[in-house]
PDB file of C-alpha atoms in Angstrom:
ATOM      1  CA  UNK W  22     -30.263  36.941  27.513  1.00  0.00           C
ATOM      2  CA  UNK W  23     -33.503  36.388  25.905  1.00  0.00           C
ATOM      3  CA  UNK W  24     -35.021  36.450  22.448  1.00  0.00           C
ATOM      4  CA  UNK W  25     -36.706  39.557  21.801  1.00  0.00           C
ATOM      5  CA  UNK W  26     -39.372  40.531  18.689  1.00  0.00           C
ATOM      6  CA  UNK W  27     -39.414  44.019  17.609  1.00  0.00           C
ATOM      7  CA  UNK W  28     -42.348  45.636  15.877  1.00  0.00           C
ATOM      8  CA  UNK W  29     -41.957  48.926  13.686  1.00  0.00           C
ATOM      9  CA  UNK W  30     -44.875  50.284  12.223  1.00  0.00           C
ATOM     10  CA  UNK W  31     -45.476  53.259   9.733  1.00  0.00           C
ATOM     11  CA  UNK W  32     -47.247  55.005   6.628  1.00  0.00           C
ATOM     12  CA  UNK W  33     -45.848  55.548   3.744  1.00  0.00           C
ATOM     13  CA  UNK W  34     -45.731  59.311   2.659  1.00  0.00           C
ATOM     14  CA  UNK W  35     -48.179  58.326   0.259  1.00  0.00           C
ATOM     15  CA  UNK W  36     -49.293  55.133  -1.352  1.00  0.00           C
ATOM     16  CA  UNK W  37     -48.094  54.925  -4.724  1.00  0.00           C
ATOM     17  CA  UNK W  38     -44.612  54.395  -2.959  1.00  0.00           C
ATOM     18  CA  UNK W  39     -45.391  50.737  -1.883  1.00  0.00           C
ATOM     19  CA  UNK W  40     -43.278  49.421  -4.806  1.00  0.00           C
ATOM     20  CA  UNK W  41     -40.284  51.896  -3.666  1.00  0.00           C
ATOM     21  CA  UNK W  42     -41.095  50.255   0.163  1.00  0.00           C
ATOM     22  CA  UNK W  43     -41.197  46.938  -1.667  1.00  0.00           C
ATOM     23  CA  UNK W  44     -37.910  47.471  -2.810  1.00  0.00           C
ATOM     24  CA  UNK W  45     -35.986  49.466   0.422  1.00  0.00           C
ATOM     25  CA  UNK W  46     -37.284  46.454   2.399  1.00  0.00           C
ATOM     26  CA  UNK W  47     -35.895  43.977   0.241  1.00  0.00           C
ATOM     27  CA  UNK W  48     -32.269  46.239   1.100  1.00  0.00           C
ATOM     28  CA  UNK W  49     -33.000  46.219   3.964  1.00  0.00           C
ATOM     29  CA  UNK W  50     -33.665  42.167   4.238  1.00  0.00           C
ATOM     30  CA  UNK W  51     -30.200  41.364   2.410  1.00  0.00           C
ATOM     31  CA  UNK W  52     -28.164  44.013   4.491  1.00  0.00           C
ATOM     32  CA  UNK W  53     -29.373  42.206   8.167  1.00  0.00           C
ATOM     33  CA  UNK W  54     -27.824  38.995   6.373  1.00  0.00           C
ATOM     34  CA  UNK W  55     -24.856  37.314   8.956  1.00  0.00           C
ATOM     35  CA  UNK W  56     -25.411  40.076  11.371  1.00  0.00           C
ATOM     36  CA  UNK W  57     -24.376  39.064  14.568  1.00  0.00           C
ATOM     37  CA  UNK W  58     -28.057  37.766  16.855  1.00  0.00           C
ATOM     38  CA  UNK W  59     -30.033  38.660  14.073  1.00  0.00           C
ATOM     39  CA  UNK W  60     -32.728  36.090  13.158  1.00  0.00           C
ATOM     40  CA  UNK W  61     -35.328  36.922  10.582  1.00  0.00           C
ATOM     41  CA  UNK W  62     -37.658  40.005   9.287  1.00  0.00           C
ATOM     42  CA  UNK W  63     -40.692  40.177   7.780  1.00  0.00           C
ATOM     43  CA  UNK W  64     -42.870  43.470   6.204  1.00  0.00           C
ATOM     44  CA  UNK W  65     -46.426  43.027   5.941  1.00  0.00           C
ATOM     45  CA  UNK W  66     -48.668  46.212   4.604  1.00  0.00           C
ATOM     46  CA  UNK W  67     -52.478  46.163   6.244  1.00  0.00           C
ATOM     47  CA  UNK W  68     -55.976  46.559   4.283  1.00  0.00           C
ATOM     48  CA  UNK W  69     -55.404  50.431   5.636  1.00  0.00           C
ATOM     49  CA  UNK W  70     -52.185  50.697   4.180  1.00  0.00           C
ATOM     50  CA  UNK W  71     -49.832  50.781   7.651  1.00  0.00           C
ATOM     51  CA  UNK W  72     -46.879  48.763   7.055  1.00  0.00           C
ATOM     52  CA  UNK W  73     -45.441  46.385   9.981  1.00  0.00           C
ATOM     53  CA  UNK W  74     -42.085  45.403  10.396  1.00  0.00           C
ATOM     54  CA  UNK W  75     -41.021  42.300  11.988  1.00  0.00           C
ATOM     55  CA  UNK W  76     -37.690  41.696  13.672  1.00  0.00           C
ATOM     56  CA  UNK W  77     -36.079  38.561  15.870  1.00  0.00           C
ATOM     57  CA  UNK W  78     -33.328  38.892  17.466  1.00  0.00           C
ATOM     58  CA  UNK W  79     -31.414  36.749  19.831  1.00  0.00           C
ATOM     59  CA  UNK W  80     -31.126  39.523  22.248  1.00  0.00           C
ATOM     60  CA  UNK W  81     -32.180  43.170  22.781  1.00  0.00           C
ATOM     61  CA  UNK W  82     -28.065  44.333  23.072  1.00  0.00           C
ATOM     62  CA  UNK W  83     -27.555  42.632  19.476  1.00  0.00           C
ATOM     63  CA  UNK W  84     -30.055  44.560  17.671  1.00  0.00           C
ATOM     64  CA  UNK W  85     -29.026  47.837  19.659  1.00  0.00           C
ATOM     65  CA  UNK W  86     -25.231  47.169  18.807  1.00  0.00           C
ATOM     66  CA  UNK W  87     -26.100  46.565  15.148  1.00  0.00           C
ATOM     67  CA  UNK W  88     -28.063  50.195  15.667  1.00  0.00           C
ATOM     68  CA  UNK W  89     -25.396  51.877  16.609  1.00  0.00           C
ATOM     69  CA  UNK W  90     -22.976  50.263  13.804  1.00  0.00           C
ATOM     70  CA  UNK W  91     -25.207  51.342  11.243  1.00  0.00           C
ATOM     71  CA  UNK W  92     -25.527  54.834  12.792  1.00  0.00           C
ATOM     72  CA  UNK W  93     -21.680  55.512  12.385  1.00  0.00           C
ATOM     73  CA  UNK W  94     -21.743  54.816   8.893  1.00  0.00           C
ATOM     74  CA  UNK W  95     -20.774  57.580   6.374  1.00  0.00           C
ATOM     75  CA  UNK W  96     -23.864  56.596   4.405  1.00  0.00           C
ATOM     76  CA  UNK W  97     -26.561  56.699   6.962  1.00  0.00           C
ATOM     77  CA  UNK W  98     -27.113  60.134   6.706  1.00  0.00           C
ATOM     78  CA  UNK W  99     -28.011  59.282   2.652  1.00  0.00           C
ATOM     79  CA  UNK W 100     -29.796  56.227   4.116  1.00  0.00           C
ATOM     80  CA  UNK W 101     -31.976  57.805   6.187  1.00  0.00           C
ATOM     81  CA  UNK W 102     -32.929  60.533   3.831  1.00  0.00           C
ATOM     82  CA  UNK W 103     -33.474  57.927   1.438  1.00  0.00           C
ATOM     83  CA  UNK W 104     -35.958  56.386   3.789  1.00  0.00           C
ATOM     84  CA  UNK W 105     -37.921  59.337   5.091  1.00  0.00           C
ATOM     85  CA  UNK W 106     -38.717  59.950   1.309  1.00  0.00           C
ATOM     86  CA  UNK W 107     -40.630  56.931   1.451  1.00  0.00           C
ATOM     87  CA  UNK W 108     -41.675  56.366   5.268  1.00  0.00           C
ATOM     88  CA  UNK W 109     -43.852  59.130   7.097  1.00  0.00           C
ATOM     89  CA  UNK W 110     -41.621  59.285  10.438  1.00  0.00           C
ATOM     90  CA  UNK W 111     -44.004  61.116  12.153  1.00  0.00           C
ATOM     91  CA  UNK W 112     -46.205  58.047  12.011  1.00  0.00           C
ATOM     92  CA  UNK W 113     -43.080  55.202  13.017  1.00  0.00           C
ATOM     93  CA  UNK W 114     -44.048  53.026  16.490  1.00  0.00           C
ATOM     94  CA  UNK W 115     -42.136  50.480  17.708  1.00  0.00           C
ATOM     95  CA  UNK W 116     -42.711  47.995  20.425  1.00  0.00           C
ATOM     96  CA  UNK W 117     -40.261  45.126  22.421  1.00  0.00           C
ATOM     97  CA  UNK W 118     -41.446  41.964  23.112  1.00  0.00           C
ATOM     98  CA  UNK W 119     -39.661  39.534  25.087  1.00  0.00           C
ATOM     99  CA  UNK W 120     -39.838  36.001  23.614  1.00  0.00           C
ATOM    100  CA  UNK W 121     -40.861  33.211  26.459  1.00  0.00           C
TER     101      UNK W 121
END
C-alpha cells in the first residue's frame, strides 16, 4: 500500500464565485477531518483562474472507500448540486500519483 496524491482541477462557473469556492473548500477541509488514510488538502486558484485541489492519502482504497461513503449519503445529491453551482464539471481533471 502506498501513499498516493490526487490532483482535481476545475473552473469555476464564473469568477465572482471564488469567495463561495473559498468557503465550500473550507467544508470540504473540516468534513475530511479523522477520516480514515486521509492526510491533508490544499486549494490553490492560478493567475488564470483554474483552481487545483490537493489530496494525500495513505492509500488509493482509502480515498475510494471514503468516495463511496460519501456517495450513499442522503445529502449528496444536495451536495453535489450545491457544488456544480459553483464548479464548471465539464472542466474537472483529476490525476493519481503514486508517492515514492
Amino acid at each position: 500500500m502506498s501513499k498516493v496524491i490526487i490532483i482535481v482541477s476545475f473552473e469555476l462557473n464564473n469568477q465572482n464565485l471564488i469567495e463561495d469556492w473559498e468557503k465550500m473548500s473550507a467544508k470540504i477541509s473540516a468534513d475530511l477531518e479523522g477520516v480514515d488514510g486521509f492526510i491533508y488538502r490544499d486549494s490553490a486558484i492560478s493567475e488564470n483562474n483554474k483552481v487545483y485541489c490537493i489530496l494525500k492519502w495513505n492509500s488509493l482504497e482509502q480515498s475510494k472507500r471514503f468516495r463511496v461513503t460519501l456517495e450513499a449519503r442522503e445529502d449528496w445529491p444536495q451536495m453535489m448540486a450545491d457544488f456544480s453551482k459553483i464548479v464548471n464539471m465539464e472542466t474537472m481533471t483529476q490525476e493519481v500519483l503514486k508517492v515514492f
